[in-house]
PDB file of C-alpha atoms in Angstrom:
ATOM      1  CA  MET A  10     115.449 167.207  48.807  1.00  0.00           C
ATOM      2  CA  ILE A  11     115.582 170.465  50.466  1.00  0.00           C
ATOM      3  CA  ASP A  12     115.232 173.424  47.946  1.00  0.00           C
ATOM      4  CA  ALA A  13     116.593 176.469  47.642  1.00  0.00           C
ATOM      5  CA  GLU A  14     114.288 178.445  49.641  1.00  0.00           C
ATOM      6  CA  GLU A  15     113.531 176.267  52.621  1.00  0.00           C
ATOM      7  CA  TYR A  16     117.611 176.009  52.922  1.00  0.00           C
ATOM      8  CA  LEU A  17     117.738 180.236  52.620  1.00  0.00           C
ATOM      9  CA  ALA A  18     115.157 180.044  55.429  1.00  0.00           C
ATOM     10  CA  TYR A  19     117.632 178.101  57.876  1.00  0.00           C
ATOM     11  CA  CYS A  20     120.654 180.162  56.757  1.00  0.00           C
ATOM     12  CA  ASP A  21     118.549 184.057  57.187  1.00  0.00           C
ATOM     13  CA  LYS A  22     117.542 182.974  60.598  1.00  0.00           C
ATOM     14  CA  ALA A  23     121.245 182.250  61.259  1.00  0.00           C
ATOM     15  CA  PHE A  24     122.254 185.500  59.866  1.00  0.00           C
ATOM     16  CA  ASP A  25     119.947 187.470  61.737  1.00  0.00           C
ATOM     17  CA  ARG A  26     120.932 185.946  65.048  1.00  0.00           C
ATOM     18  CA  LEU A  27     124.965 186.725  64.193  1.00  0.00           C
ATOM     19  CA  THR A  28     123.900 190.084  63.054  1.00  0.00           C
ATOM     20  CA  ALA A  29     121.746 190.747  65.911  1.00  0.00           C
ATOM     21  CA  ILE A  30     123.933 189.719  68.724  1.00  0.00           C
ATOM     22  CA  VAL A  31     126.653 191.623  67.429  1.00  0.00           C
ATOM     23  CA  VAL A  32     124.582 195.097  67.362  1.00  0.00           C
ATOM     24  CA  GLY A  33     123.439 194.167  70.606  1.00  0.00           C
ATOM     25  CA  LEU A  34     126.784 193.909  72.252  1.00  0.00           C
ATOM     26  CA  GLY A  35     127.549 197.581  70.725  1.00  0.00           C
ATOM     27  CA  ASP A  36     130.816 198.594  69.547  1.00  0.00           C
ATOM     28  CA  ASP A  37     132.888 198.328  72.627  1.00  0.00           C
ATOM     29  CA  LEU A  38     131.731 194.710  73.874  1.00  0.00           C
ATOM     30  CA  ALA A  39     131.721 193.813  70.059  1.00  0.00           C
ATOM     31  CA  ASN A  40     135.286 194.430  69.799  1.00  0.00           C
ATOM     32  CA  ARG A  41     136.361 192.948  72.933  1.00  0.00           C
ATOM     33  CA  ARG A  42     138.525 189.697  72.207  1.00  0.00           C
ATOM     34  CA  PRO A  43     137.582 186.930  75.425  1.00  0.00           C
ATOM     35  CA  PRO A  44     140.029 186.336  78.353  1.00  0.00           C
ATOM     36  CA  LEU A  45     140.417 182.521  76.483  1.00  0.00           C
ATOM     37  CA  GLU A  46     143.374 181.243  74.312  1.00  0.00           C
ATOM     38  CA  GLY A  47     142.894 181.607  70.998  1.00  0.00           C
ATOM     39  CA  ALA A  48     139.650 183.491  71.258  1.00  0.00           C
ATOM     40  CA  ASN A  49     137.958 185.853  68.408  1.00  0.00           C
ATOM     41  CA  THR A  50     135.921 188.893  68.952  1.00  0.00           C
ATOM     42  CA  ALA A  51     132.296 188.787  67.760  1.00  0.00           C
ATOM     43  CA  TYR A  52     133.122 191.281  65.237  1.00  0.00           C
ATOM     44  CA  ALA A  53     135.696 188.723  64.045  1.00  0.00           C
ATOM     45  CA  ILE A  54     133.145 185.722  64.273  1.00  0.00           C
ATOM     46  CA  LEU A  55     131.003 187.622  62.248  1.00  0.00           C
ATOM     47  CA  THR A  56     133.117 188.797  59.920  1.00  0.00           C
ATOM     48  CA  HIS A  57     134.705 185.473  59.284  1.00  0.00           C
ATOM     49  CA  CYS A  58     130.764 183.805  58.573  1.00  0.00           C
ATOM     50  CA  LEU A  59     130.484 186.736  56.242  1.00  0.00           C
ATOM     51  CA  GLY A  60     133.427 186.093  54.336  1.00  0.00           C
ATOM     52  CA  VAL A  61     133.184 181.671  54.400  1.00  0.00           C
ATOM     53  CA  ALA A  62     129.364 182.562  52.871  1.00  0.00           C
ATOM     54  CA  THR A  63     130.871 184.447  50.106  1.00  0.00           C
ATOM     55  CA  HIS A  64     133.701 182.250  49.634  1.00  0.00           C
ATOM     56  CA  TRP A  65     131.559 179.396  49.005  1.00  0.00           C
ATOM     57  CA  ALA A  66     128.668 180.293  47.547  1.00  0.00           C
ATOM     58  CA  SER A  67     130.344 182.693  44.728  1.00  0.00           C
ATOM     59  CA  THR A  68     133.425 181.740  44.575  1.00  0.00           C
ATOM     60  CA  VAL A  69     133.448 177.758  45.195  1.00  0.00           C
ATOM     61  CA  ASN A  70     130.001 177.173  43.476  1.00  0.00           C
ATOM     62  CA  ARG A  71     129.569 179.990  41.250  1.00  0.00           C
ATOM     63  CA  GLY A  72     132.910 180.241  39.833  1.00  0.00           C
ATOM     64  CA  ILE A  73     132.788 184.053  40.624  1.00  0.00           C
ATOM     65  CA  VAL A  74     136.010 185.015  42.551  1.00  0.00           C
ATOM     66  CA  VAL A  75     135.475 187.049  45.743  1.00  0.00           C
ATOM     67  CA  PRO A  76     138.750 188.214  46.860  1.00  0.00           C
ATOM     68  CA  ARG A  77     138.903 187.026  50.591  1.00  0.00           C
ATOM     69  CA  ASP A  78     141.759 187.757  53.127  1.00  0.00           C
ATOM     70  CA  ARG A  79     140.675 184.927  55.811  1.00  0.00           C
ATOM     71  CA  GLU A  80     143.476 185.790  58.041  1.00  0.00           C
ATOM     72  CA  ALA A  81     142.274 189.275  58.290  1.00  0.00           C
ATOM     73  CA  GLU A  82     138.765 188.406  59.146  1.00  0.00           C
ATOM     74  CA  PHE A  83     139.656 186.961  63.066  1.00  0.00           C
ATOM     75  CA  THR A  84     141.091 190.753  63.154  1.00  0.00           C
ATOM     76  CA  ALA A  85     139.135 192.444  62.196  1.00  0.00           C
ATOM     77  CA  SER A  86     137.065 195.399  64.349  1.00  0.00           C
ATOM     78  CA  GLY A  87     135.063 198.636  63.928  1.00  0.00           C
ATOM     79  CA  PRO A  88     131.920 199.847  64.404  1.00  0.00           C
ATOM     80  CA  VAL A  89     129.015 197.333  64.477  1.00  0.00           C
ATOM     81  CA  ASP A  90     126.769 199.822  61.922  1.00  0.00           C
ATOM     82  CA  GLU A  91     128.922 199.140  59.492  1.00  0.00           C
ATOM     83  CA  LEU A  92     129.451 195.403  59.713  1.00  0.00           C
ATOM     84  CA  ALA A  93     125.587 195.071  59.779  1.00  0.00           C
ATOM     85  CA  ALA A  94     124.866 196.940  56.993  1.00  0.00           C
ATOM     86  CA  ARG A  95     127.928 194.509  54.818  1.00  0.00           C
ATOM     87  CA  ALA A  96     126.286 191.679  56.562  1.00  0.00           C
ATOM     88  CA  ARG A  97     122.211 192.540  55.436  1.00  0.00           C
ATOM     89  CA  ALA A  98     124.723 193.289  51.947  1.00  0.00           C
ATOM     90  CA  VAL A  99     126.537 189.633  51.955  1.00  0.00           C
ATOM     91  CA  GLN A 100     123.098 188.030  52.998  1.00  0.00           C
ATOM     92  CA  GLU A 101     121.490 189.386  49.744  1.00  0.00           C
ATOM     93  CA  LYS A 102     123.963 187.932  47.498  1.00  0.00           C
ATOM     94  CA  PHE A 103     124.387 185.038  49.176  1.00  0.00           C
ATOM     95  CA  ARG A 104     120.306 184.458  48.407  1.00  0.00           C
ATOM     96  CA  ALA A 105     121.375 185.511  44.637  1.00  0.00           C
ATOM     97  CA  ASP A 106     124.144 182.672  44.517  1.00  0.00           C
ATOM     98  CA  VAL A 107     122.084 180.109  46.171  1.00  0.00           C
ATOM     99  CA  LEU A 108     118.890 180.618  43.974  1.00  0.00           C
ATOM    100  CA  ALA A 109     121.581 180.555  41.059  1.00  0.00           C
ATOM    101  CA  SER A 110     122.830 177.749  42.797  1.00  0.00           C
ATOM    102  CA  ASP A 111     122.548 173.401  41.305  1.00  0.00           C
ATOM    103  CA  PHE A 112     122.005 171.776  44.059  1.00  0.00           C
ATOM    104  CA  SER A 113     123.000 169.193  42.154  1.00  0.00           C
ATOM    105  CA  ALA A 114     125.480 170.060  39.984  1.00  0.00           C
ATOM    106  CA  PRO A 115     129.923 169.999  41.019  1.00  0.00           C
ATOM    107  CA  PRO A 116     130.940 173.271  42.295  1.00  0.00           C
ATOM    108  CA  ALA A 117     132.651 175.377  39.445  1.00  0.00           C
ATOM    109  CA  ASN A 118     135.496 175.471  41.552  1.00  0.00           C
ATOM    110  CA  PRO A 119     136.059 172.784  43.858  1.00  0.00           C
ATOM    111  CA  PRO A 120     138.446 173.553  46.597  1.00  0.00           C
ATOM    112  CA  GLU A 121     141.643 171.814  47.115  1.00  0.00           C
ATOM    113  CA  ARG A 122     140.723 171.094  50.808  1.00  0.00           C
ATOM    114  CA  THR A 123     140.184 167.729  51.823  1.00  0.00           C
ATOM    115  CA  ASP A 124     138.571 168.099  55.106  1.00  0.00           C
ATOM    116  CA  VAL A 125     135.096 169.035  53.249  1.00  0.00           C
ATOM    117  CA  PHE A 126     133.171 167.040  51.373  1.00  0.00           C
ATOM    118  CA  VAL A 127     131.784 169.211  48.780  1.00  0.00           C
ATOM    119  CA  ARG A 128     131.132 167.037  45.032  1.00  0.00           C
ATOM    120  CA  THR A 129     127.851 168.955  44.930  1.00  0.00           C
ATOM    121  CA  GLN A 130     126.732 172.761  44.966  1.00  0.00           C
ATOM    122  CA  GLY A 131     124.348 171.279  47.816  1.00  0.00           C
ATOM    123  CA  ALA A 132     126.979 170.151  49.852  1.00  0.00           C
ATOM    124  CA  VAL A 133     129.069 173.678  49.392  1.00  0.00           C
ATOM    125  CA  LEU A 134     125.691 174.988  50.627  1.00  0.00           C
ATOM    126  CA  MET A 135     125.438 172.465  53.287  1.00  0.00           C
ATOM    127  CA  HIS A 136     128.971 173.879  54.610  1.00  0.00           C
ATOM    128  CA  VAL A 137     128.009 177.540  54.612  1.00  0.00           C
ATOM    129  CA  TYR A 138     125.472 176.223  56.929  1.00  0.00           C
ATOM    130  CA  GLU A 139     127.568 174.246  58.975  1.00  0.00           C
ATOM    131  CA  GLU A 140     130.030 176.844  59.097  1.00  0.00           C
ATOM    132  CA  LEU A 141     126.730 179.546  60.118  1.00  0.00           C
ATOM    133  CA  SER A 142     125.393 176.945  62.822  1.00  0.00           C
ATOM    134  CA  GLN A 143     129.182 176.296  64.881  1.00  0.00           C
ATOM    135  CA  HIS A 144     129.716 179.772  64.968  1.00  0.00           C
ATOM    136  CA  LEU A 145     126.460 181.237  66.069  1.00  0.00           C
ATOM    137  CA  GLY A 146     126.928 178.901  68.810  1.00  0.00           C
ATOM    138  CA  GLN A 147     130.707 180.256  69.324  1.00  0.00           C
ATOM    139  CA  LEU A 148     129.394 183.684  69.337  1.00  0.00           C
ATOM    140  CA  GLU A 149     126.484 183.412  71.509  1.00  0.00           C
ATOM    141  CA  LEU A 150     129.219 182.315  74.202  1.00  0.00           C
ATOM    142  CA  THR A 151     131.621 184.884  73.434  1.00  0.00           C
ATOM    143  CA  ARG A 152     129.076 187.343  74.094  1.00  0.00           C
ATOM    144  CA  ASP A 153     127.778 186.094  77.473  1.00  0.00           C
ATOM    145  CA  ILE A 154     131.965 185.607  78.385  1.00  0.00           C
ATOM    146  CA  VAL A 155     132.136 189.340  77.512  1.00  0.00           C
ATOM    147  CA  ASN A 156     129.135 190.404  79.084  1.00  0.00           C
ATOM    148  CA  VAL A 157     129.831 189.120  82.519  1.00  0.00           C
ATOM    149  CA  GLN A 158     133.300 190.387  81.729  1.00  0.00           C
ATOM    150  CA  ASP A 159     132.073 193.969  81.508  1.00  0.00           C
ATOM    151  CA  HIS A 160     129.571 193.374  84.189  1.00  0.00           C
ATOM    152  CA  GLU A 161     132.560 192.209  86.646  1.00  0.00           C
ATOM    153  CA  GLU A 162     134.780 195.174  85.466  1.00  0.00           C
ATOM    154  CA  HIS A 163     131.779 197.963  85.869  1.00  0.00           C
ATOM    155  CA  ALA A 164     130.990 196.333  89.888  1.00  0.00           C
ATOM    156  CA  VAL A 165     133.995 197.495  91.075  1.00  0.00           C
TER     157      VAL A 165
END
């Protein structure tokens, strides 16, 4: 079974890569929505990942209710430096939540959702890693699309 530090090494890498992409885009491109139906900005994707990590590790696993406006995560915008600072703070809080979790115990506040299989705190944390990983791929594509779009606009 994976231990907390091994698990955190994977999550830290994902958090760091997500944040680096958004910071690398800068304020303009990080807040630009790709020209695709239903696409989100890089800023919104990272904001959503922070909401996911906090909600599942604190509220679901530990029973420490952290208010979350999931819908607002997808319309969030702002300076990337402020988001990067928030990402670091969430990553540290997430680390504390993981270290306080009992991977084999049931979550303190199980979700009512039936689309995720989370009967243990370890499974809840795997769900967080699943979300971070899939959104990292989405963010990489978003970065590539807005970079091409920006290049095409400036080439004219």
